[in-house]
Coordinates of C-alpha atoms in Angstrom, one line a residue:
M195 CA 39.5 -50.0 -66.7
R196 CA 39.1 -47.2 -67.8
I197 CA 40.9 -45.7 -71.3
T198 CA 43.1 -42.6 -70.3
R199 CA 43.0 -39.4 -72.8
R200 CA 45.2 -40.6 -75.4
V201 CA 43.1 -43.1 -77.0
P202 CA 40.7 -40.5 -78.1
L203 CA 43.6 -38.5 -79.2
L204 CA 44.9 -41.4 -81.1
L205 CA 41.4 -42.0 -82.7
L206 CA 41.8 -37.9 -84.0
I207 CA 44.6 -38.5 -85.0
G208 CA 43.5 -42.3 -87.0
I209 CA 40.5 -39.9 -88.0
V210 CA 43.4 -37.3 -90.4
P211 CA 44.1 -39.8 -93.0
L212 CA 40.9 -41.4 -93.4
V213 CA 39.5 -37.2 -94.1
L214 CA 42.4 -37.6 -96.7
S215 CA 41.5 -40.7 -98.2
G216 CA 39.2 -39.0 -100.6
Y217 CA 41.5 -38.0 -102.7
L218 CA 43.9 -40.9 -101.5
P219 CA 41.7 -44.1 -101.5
W220 CA 44.8 -46.3 -99.8
L221 CA 44.4 -44.2 -97.3
A222 CA 41.7 -45.5 -95.9
W223 CA 43.6 -49.0 -95.6
V224 CA 45.7 -47.1 -93.3
A225 CA 43.0 -45.7 -90.9
L226 CA 42.2 -49.2 -90.6
A227 CA 45.3 -50.4 -89.6
F228 CA 45.8 -47.7 -87.4
D229 CA 42.5 -48.5 -85.5
G230 CA 42.7 -52.0 -85.6
L231 CA 46.6 -51.4 -84.2
L232 CA 45.0 -49.0 -81.3
I233 CA 42.4 -51.4 -80.6
A234 CA 45.2 -53.7 -80.7
F235 CA 47.0 -51.9 -77.9
V236 CA 44.1 -51.5 -75.9
I237 CA 43.3 -54.5 -75.1
A238 CA 47.0 -55.7 -75.0
D239 CA 47.6 -53.0 -72.4
Q240 CA 44.4 -54.3 -70.7
L241 CA 45.8 -57.7 -70.5
I242 CA 49.4 -57.4 -69.0
T243 CA 48.5 -54.6 -66.6
P244 CA 48.0 -56.5 -62.7
E245 CA 44.9 -55.2 -61.2
A246 CA 45.9 -52.1 -58.8
G247 CA 46.0 -54.2 -55.5
D248 CA 47.6 -56.8 -56.9
V249 CA 50.7 -54.3 -57.3
F250 CA 50.2 -51.4 -55.2
S251 CA 48.7 -51.0 -51.2
V252 CA 48.6 -48.3 -49.2
E253 CA 47.8 -48.0 -45.8
R254 CA 46.0 -45.4 -43.5
L255 CA 47.4 -44.2 -40.7
V256 CA 45.4 -42.7 -38.1
E257 CA 44.2 -42.5 -34.8
D258 CA 41.4 -44.1 -33.2
K259 CA 40.7 -41.4 -30.8
L260 CA 40.6 -37.6 -32.0
S261 CA 40.5 -34.4 -30.9
L262 CA 37.3 -32.1 -31.0
G263 CA 38.6 -28.8 -32.8
G264 CA 42.1 -30.1 -33.4
E265 CA 43.7 -30.5 -36.4
N266 CA 44.2 -34.7 -36.0
R267 CA 47.1 -36.0 -38.5
V268 CA 46.3 -38.2 -41.1
V269 CA 49.1 -40.2 -43.3
L270 CA 48.5 -42.8 -46.4
V271 CA 51.6 -45.1 -46.7
A272 CA 51.6 -46.1 -50.3
R273 CA 53.7 -48.6 -51.6
Y274 CA 54.4 -51.4 -54.1
V275 CA 53.7 -55.3 -52.5
G276 CA 56.2 -58.3 -53.7
D277 CA 59.0 -58.0 -56.6
T278 CA 58.7 -55.0 -57.7
R279 CA 61.3 -56.3 -60.9
E280 CA 59.0 -59.6 -61.7
R281 CA 55.3 -57.1 -61.9
F282 CA 56.8 -53.7 -63.8
G283 CA 60.8 -54.4 -64.1
A284 CA 62.5 -51.1 -63.2
T285 CA 59.8 -48.7 -64.4
A286 CA 58.8 -45.6 -62.1
R287 CA 54.7 -46.1 -61.5
R288 CA 52.8 -43.0 -60.8
L289 CA 50.1 -44.1 -58.5
T290 CA 46.9 -41.6 -57.7
V291 CA 45.4 -42.2 -54.4
R292 CA 42.1 -41.1 -52.7
D293 CA 41.2 -41.0 -49.5
E294 CA 37.3 -40.2 -48.1
P295 CA 37.4 -39.0 -44.8
P296 CA 33.8 -38.3 -43.1
A297 CA 32.3 -36.2 -44.7
A298 CA 31.6 -33.5 -42.1
F299 CA 34.9 -32.8 -40.9
D300 CA 37.2 -29.9 -42.0
V301 CA 39.8 -31.2 -44.2
T302 CA 43.6 -29.2 -44.6
G303 CA 45.7 -30.7 -47.2
D304 CA 44.6 -32.9 -50.1
T305 CA 43.1 -36.3 -50.0
T306 CA 44.2 -37.3 -53.5
A307 CA 48.0 -37.5 -53.6
V308 CA 50.4 -39.1 -56.7
A309 CA 52.6 -41.5 -55.5
L310 CA 55.6 -42.1 -57.4
L311 CA 57.1 -45.7 -57.5
S312 CA 59.8 -47.4 -58.2
A313 CA 62.7 -50.1 -57.6
T314 CA 64.0 -47.4 -55.6
A315 CA 61.5 -45.5 -54.0
R316 CA 58.9 -48.8 -53.1
E317 CA 57.4 -46.6 -50.6
Q318 CA 56.1 -43.0 -50.1
H319 CA 53.9 -41.2 -47.7
F320 CA 51.3 -38.0 -47.6
A321 CA 49.7 -36.5 -45.2
Y322 CA 46.9 -34.6 -44.3
H323 CA 44.8 -33.1 -41.3
V324 CA 41.2 -33.2 -40.2
N325 CA 39.1 -31.6 -37.9
P326 CA 36.3 -32.9 -36.4
P327 CA 32.9 -30.8 -36.3
A328 CA 31.8 -32.5 -33.2
K329 CA 32.1 -34.7 -30.6
G330 CA 30.5 -38.4 -31.5
D331 CA 31.5 -42.3 -34.0
F332 CA 32.3 -40.9 -37.2
Q333 CA 33.9 -43.5 -40.0
F334 CA 36.3 -43.0 -42.7
G335 CA 35.3 -44.1 -45.9
D336 CA 37.7 -46.5 -48.0
I337 CA 40.9 -45.9 -50.1
F338 CA 40.8 -45.7 -54.1
I339 CA 43.9 -45.9 -56.1
R340 CA 44.4 -45.3 -60.1
Y341 CA 47.3 -46.3 -62.5
E342 CA 48.0 -46.2 -66.4
G343 CA 49.1 -49.3 -68.1
Q344 CA 52.5 -50.3 -69.4
F345 CA 51.5 -48.4 -72.6
G346 CA 49.5 -46.3 -70.9
L347 CA 46.5 -46.3 -72.7
I348 CA 44.0 -47.8 -70.0
Q349 CA 43.8 -47.0 -65.9
R350 CA 43.5 -49.8 -63.9
V351 CA 40.6 -48.3 -60.9
S352 CA 40.6 -50.2 -57.5
K353 CA 39.4 -50.0 -54.3
I354 CA 40.9 -51.0 -51.1
T355 CA 38.9 -51.5 -47.6
A356 CA 39.7 -49.5 -45.4
A357 CA 36.2 -48.1 -43.8
V358 CA 37.2 -47.7 -40.4
G359 CA 35.6 -45.8 -37.4
V360 CA 37.1 -43.1 -35.3
K361 CA 35.6 -41.6 -31.9
V362 CA 36.2 -37.9 -32.0
Y363 CA 36.3 -37.0 -28.0
P364 CA 37.3 -33.5 -26.5
N365 CA 40.6 -31.6 -26.9
L366 CA 43.4 -34.1 -26.7
V367 CA 46.1 -32.2 -27.5
E368 CA 45.2 -29.3 -25.4
T369 CA 46.0 -31.4 -22.3
A370 CA 48.5 -32.9 -23.9
K371 CA 50.5 -29.3 -24.9
Y372 CA 49.6 -28.1 -21.1
D373 CA 51.6 -31.0 -19.9
M374 CA 54.1 -30.5 -21.9
L375 CA 54.6 -26.0 -21.5
A376 CA 53.9 -27.3 -17.5
R377 CA 57.0 -29.8 -17.0
K378 CA 59.3 -26.4 -19.4
G379 CA 57.6 -24.3 -16.9
R380 CA 56.6 -22.0 -20.1
L381 CA 52.1 -22.1 -19.1
M382 CA 52.7 -17.7 -19.8
Q383 CA 52.7 -18.8 -23.8
V384 CA 48.9 -20.3 -22.9
G385 CA 47.8 -17.3 -21.1
I386 CA 48.1 -19.5 -17.1
R387 CA 50.0 -17.8 -14.7
N388 CA 52.2 -19.1 -12.3
I389 CA 50.5 -18.7 -9.2
R390 CA 52.1 -20.5 -5.9
L391 CA 50.1 -22.0 -3.6
R392 CA 52.3 -22.1 -0.4
G393 CA 52.6 -19.5 2.0
G394 CA 48.0 -19.3 2.2
G395 CA 45.5 -21.9 3.5
S396 CA 44.8 -24.4 6.6
E397 CA 47.5 -27.4 5.9
F398 CA 50.7 -27.3 7.5
E399 CA 54.0 -27.5 5.6
S400 CA 56.7 -26.1 7.8
L401 CA 58.3 -23.8 10.4
R402 CA 60.4 -21.1 9.3
E403 CA 61.5 -17.5 11.2
Y404 CA 59.5 -14.8 11.8
V405 CA 59.9 -11.9 9.8
P406 CA 57.5 -8.6 10.1
G407 CA 53.9 -8.5 8.9
D408 CA 53.6 -12.4 9.9
E409 CA 50.5 -13.2 12.0
Y410 CA 50.7 -13.4 15.6
R411 CA 48.4 -16.3 15.3
K412 CA 51.1 -18.7 13.1
I413 CA 53.7 -18.0 15.9
D414 CA 54.8 -21.5 17.4
W415 CA 55.4 -20.9 20.6
S416 CA 57.0 -24.5 21.4
A417 CA 59.3 -24.0 18.1
T418 CA 60.2 -20.6 19.5
A419 CA 60.7 -21.9 22.7
R420 CA 63.0 -24.6 21.5
R421 CA 65.0 -21.7 19.2
N422 CA 65.4 -19.2 21.6
K423 CA 63.9 -16.8 18.6
L424 CA 60.2 -16.0 16.9
I425 CA 59.2 -19.1 14.9
S426 CA 56.2 -18.9 12.2
R427 CA 54.3 -22.2 10.9
Q428 CA 54.2 -21.8 7.1
Y429 CA 51.1 -23.1 5.7
Q430 CA 49.5 -24.2 1.9
A431 CA 46.0 -24.8 0.3
E432 CA 44.3 -27.8 1.2
R433 CA 45.6 -30.2 -2.1
A434 CA 43.0 -32.1 -1.8
Q435 CA 39.7 -29.8 -2.7
N436 CA 36.3 -31.2 -4.0
I437 CA 35.6 -29.6 -7.9
L438 CA 32.5 -30.5 -9.0
L439 CA 31.9 -29.9 -12.8
V440 CA 27.9 -29.1 -13.7
I441 CA 27.3 -28.7 -17.1
D442 CA 24.3 -27.2 -18.3
A443 CA 23.8 -29.9 -22.0
G444 CA 20.5 -27.7 -22.7
R445 CA 19.3 -25.4 -25.9
T446 CA 21.0 -23.0 -25.2
M447 CA 24.3 -24.7 -25.4
L448 CA 23.2 -25.8 -29.1
Q449 CA 24.1 -22.2 -30.1
P450 CA 27.1 -22.3 -32.6
V451 CA 30.7 -20.6 -32.3
N452 CA 33.2 -20.4 -34.8
K453 CA 31.5 -23.7 -36.5
M454 CA 31.7 -25.4 -33.0
A455 CA 28.4 -25.4 -30.4
K456 CA 29.1 -23.6 -27.5
L457 CA 28.6 -27.3 -25.6
D458 CA 32.4 -28.5 -27.3
Y459 CA 34.1 -25.3 -25.9
V460 CA 32.7 -26.3 -22.3
I461 CA 33.6 -29.8 -22.8
N462 CA 37.1 -28.8 -23.5
T463 CA 37.0 -26.1 -21.1
A464 CA 35.7 -28.6 -18.3
L465 CA 38.1 -31.9 -19.5
M466 CA 41.3 -29.0 -18.9
L467 CA 40.3 -27.6 -15.5
A468 CA 40.0 -31.6 -14.3
Y469 CA 42.9 -32.3 -15.5
V470 CA 44.7 -29.3 -14.1
A471 CA 43.0 -30.4 -11.0
G472 CA 44.1 -34.0 -11.1
T473 CA 47.5 -32.5 -11.1
S474 CA 46.8 -30.8 -7.6
D475 CA 45.5 -33.6 -6.1
D476 CA 42.0 -32.3 -6.0
K477 CA 39.1 -34.9 -6.7
V478 CA 36.7 -33.8 -9.9
G479 CA 33.3 -35.3 -10.0
L480 CA 30.7 -34.6 -12.9
L481 CA 27.2 -33.6 -13.0
V482 CA 25.5 -32.9 -16.5
F483 CA 22.0 -32.3 -17.0
D484 CA 19.4 -30.9 -19.9
G485 CA 15.7 -31.4 -18.3
D486 CA 17.0 -33.9 -16.4
V487 CA 20.0 -35.1 -15.3
R488 CA 21.9 -37.2 -17.9
T489 CA 25.5 -38.0 -16.2
Y490 CA 26.5 -38.2 -12.4
I491 CA 30.2 -39.0 -11.8
P492 CA 30.8 -38.4 -7.7
P493 CA 34.5 -36.6 -7.3
A494 CA 37.2 -38.8 -7.0
K495 CA 41.7 -38.9 -7.8
G496 CA 44.2 -39.2 -10.0
K497 CA 44.3 -39.5 -14.3
T498 CA 41.9 -42.8 -14.2
Q499 CA 39.7 -40.1 -12.8
V500 CA 40.0 -38.0 -16.0
Y501 CA 39.9 -40.7 -18.3
N502 CA 36.5 -41.5 -16.4
L503 CA 35.1 -37.9 -17.7
L504 CA 36.6 -38.2 -21.1
D505 CA 34.8 -41.6 -21.8
A506 CA 31.5 -39.8 -20.1
L507 CA 31.6 -36.8 -21.9
Y508 CA 32.5 -37.4 -25.7
N509 CA 29.0 -38.8 -27.0
V510 CA 27.4 -35.6 -24.9
N511 CA 25.6 -33.1 -27.5
A512 CA 23.3 -30.5 -26.4
Q513 CA 19.3 -31.4 -26.9
M514 CA 16.9 -29.1 -27.5
V515 CA 15.2 -29.0 -24.8
E516 CA 14.8 -26.6 -21.5
S517 CA 17.4 -26.8 -18.9
D518 CA 15.9 -27.8 -15.5
Y519 CA 18.3 -25.6 -13.6
Q520 CA 16.2 -26.4 -9.9
G521 CA 16.1 -30.1 -10.7
A522 CA 19.8 -30.6 -11.1
F523 CA 20.8 -28.4 -8.4
K524 CA 18.6 -30.3 -6.1
N525 CA 19.7 -33.7 -7.3
L526 CA 23.2 -32.6 -7.0
A527 CA 22.7 -31.6 -3.2
A528 CA 21.4 -34.9 -2.3
R529 CA 23.9 -36.7 -3.1
W530 CA 26.9 -34.5 -2.9
R531 CA 27.1 -32.7 0.9
R532 CA 30.6 -32.0 1.2
R533 CA 31.5 -28.5 0.4
S534 CA 33.1 -28.3 -3.0
L535 CA 34.0 -25.2 -5.7
V536 CA 31.4 -25.7 -8.2
V537 CA 32.2 -25.0 -11.8
L538 CA 28.7 -24.5 -13.4
F539 CA 29.7 -24.6 -17.3
T540 CA 25.9 -22.6 -19.0
D541 CA 24.9 -20.1 -20.8
L542 CA 23.0 -16.4 -21.0
T543 CA 21.2 -15.9 -23.9
D544 CA 17.9 -14.6 -22.5
T545 CA 15.9 -13.5 -20.1
E546 CA 14.1 -16.3 -19.2
S547 CA 16.8 -18.8 -19.3
S548 CA 18.5 -16.7 -16.7
A549 CA 15.7 -15.7 -14.9
E550 CA 15.7 -19.6 -14.0
L551 CA 19.0 -19.5 -13.0
L552 CA 18.9 -17.0 -11.3
D553 CA 16.4 -18.2 -9.3
A554 CA 18.1 -21.7 -8.6
I555 CA 21.6 -20.2 -7.9
P556 CA 20.7 -19.9 -3.9
I557 CA 20.3 -23.6 -3.8
L558 CA 24.3 -24.3 -4.7
E559 CA 25.2 -21.2 -2.9
S560 CA 23.5 -23.3 0.3
L561 CA 26.5 -25.5 0.3
H562 CA 28.9 -24.9 -2.2
R563 CA 31.2 -22.4 -3.4
T564 CA 30.1 -21.8 -6.6
V565 CA 31.5 -19.9 -10.4
C566 CA 29.3 -19.7 -13.5
V567 CA 31.0 -20.3 -16.8
T568 CA 29.6 -18.8 -20.0
V569 CA 31.3 -18.6 -23.7
S570 CA 30.8 -15.2 -25.5
D571 CA 30.5 -15.3 -28.8
P572 CA 32.8 -12.8 -30.2
N573 CA 30.7 -12.2 -33.7
I574 CA 27.9 -11.0 -31.3
T575 CA 30.7 -8.8 -30.0
E576 CA 32.0 -7.1 -32.8
A577 CA 28.5 -7.4 -34.5
A578 CA 27.4 -5.1 -31.4
I579 CA 30.3 -2.2 -31.5
S580 CA 30.4 -2.2 -35.6
M581 CA 29.3 0.7 -37.6
P582 CA 26.2 -0.9 -39.6
D583 CA 26.8 -0.5 -43.8
S584 CA 23.2 -1.9 -44.3
T585 CA 19.7 -1.9 -42.8
A586 CA 20.8 -5.7 -42.1
D587 CA 23.5 -4.3 -40.5
V588 CA 21.5 -2.3 -38.0
Y589 CA 19.0 -4.8 -37.4
R590 CA 22.2 -6.8 -36.6
K591 CA 24.1 -4.2 -34.6
A592 CA 20.5 -3.7 -32.3
V593 CA 19.7 -7.3 -31.8
S594 CA 23.2 -7.9 -31.1
T595 CA 23.5 -5.1 -28.6
Q596 CA 20.1 -6.3 -26.3
V597 CA 21.9 -9.5 -26.6
M598 CA 24.8 -8.3 -24.5
Q599 CA 22.7 -6.4 -22.2
E600 CA 20.4 -8.8 -21.3
R601 CA 24.0 -11.2 -20.9
K602 CA 25.2 -8.4 -19.2
Q603 CA 22.6 -7.8 -15.9
A604 CA 22.4 -11.7 -15.6
I605 CA 25.8 -12.0 -15.3
T606 CA 25.6 -9.0 -12.9
M607 CA 22.9 -10.0 -10.3
L608 CA 25.1 -13.6 -10.4
K609 CA 27.8 -11.2 -8.9
R610 CA 25.6 -9.6 -6.5
R611 CA 24.4 -12.9 -5.2
G612 CA 27.8 -14.0 -4.4
V613 CA 28.7 -16.0 -7.9
W614 CA 31.7 -16.0 -9.8
T615 CA 31.4 -15.5 -13.1
I616 CA 33.3 -16.0 -15.8
D617 CA 32.9 -14.5 -19.3
S618 CA 34.8 -15.9 -21.9
P619 CA 35.5 -16.0 -25.8
P620 CA 36.6 -19.8 -26.9
E621 CA 40.3 -18.7 -27.7
T622 CA 40.5 -17.6 -23.2
L623 CA 38.2 -19.6 -22.0
S624 CA 40.0 -22.3 -20.8
S625 CA 43.0 -20.4 -19.2
D626 CA 40.7 -17.8 -17.8
L627 CA 39.2 -20.6 -15.9
I628 CA 42.5 -22.3 -14.9
N629 CA 43.8 -19.1 -13.1
H630 CA 40.7 -17.9 -11.4
Y631 CA 40.5 -21.7 -10.5
L632 CA 44.8 -21.7 -9.2
T633 CA 43.7 -18.0 -7.3
L634 CA 41.1 -19.6 -5.2
K635 CA 43.0 -22.1 -4.5
A636 CA 45.6 -20.3 -3.1
R637 CA 43.7 -17.5 -1.4
T638 CA 42.0 -21.3 -0.1
A639 CA 38.6 -19.8 -1.0
I640 CA 37.2 -23.3 -2.3

């Protein structure tokens, strides 16, 4: 229980006759009676006001799986318990509710809300959003409620046991958004081009009449003889390709970009690609490594495989160790020999780590088609092209320029070795990679 602000204000009023009692002694009895009456009302307010938890309930509505880097909605539902009229009559009651989201979460909106409940408005809803900065397991705390007594002299404060654990997964919101836009034919809204897979490839699809420009080797002579006109075979890209997501979880992936580690952007992008590849009937597998191989899942088809990858990645965090590219690539080569598209997610931050990657890349290239995906930092790019205003800005510009030059050199070396590279900021990383994947599939270059 707490006393409200009204009590000290009323006590101040009671001091007035006490001060004036020097001129009119009987006012001292008035002050004493006033204070006694005030204390009696405080005690009565305490006695007749039930505990907050006996009158009100608050429920938190939140998914048990939240999305990393996404706006996740949390709803608080405040309502009366039991018969309102029996407890309070028809008088409206003001209830203050305070929630405790995980301290690490970025919160949009107010976690403290005021509900005005009555016999007619027995329930109110309030919402705020949380943006988790990292994957893993987190916990919401209890909910606290506070309301004033019948006379407004005391406040009842209660704690509602509502602690609950939540798992923060890679961004599930983006895959749902992709699915919705794909059904509506609006993928251009997220930067994904509509690339037709028909016309190339080596998987037979249908026959059609020959048109000038068709390759002679695609003419179906049996069908031509039957129909007495030139008929060409129509091919499509092979539906069942093998895609291997190889994710570096070493030291360089700890670097944050806009409050999120590069690894988290990479995992979001990898899962988006897995989802898109799954809808194209491709098989998708996974290998996660740092100093050692931490996770391996062989390629498989279907949504079940995407969920397997999601479960394997939701609690993966970068470690402060040097990545062993040679060991990881040899491990993959020993486990999976079928030709595949290997999508390597890593970073190129310094000359030493880039040199180790360049030395190990031939292990992949000897068996697979390789795409190297890196996350560029817009802040470094901006610092490199900005005009410095201070000595600190000059140093920042010099360091940023050197980082960009070393990164560019490493990417150039990879391209010379036949490795496709994608170096994009977080905002366009997923769309750039998916567009590249669809282009390769259309050209049957996997």
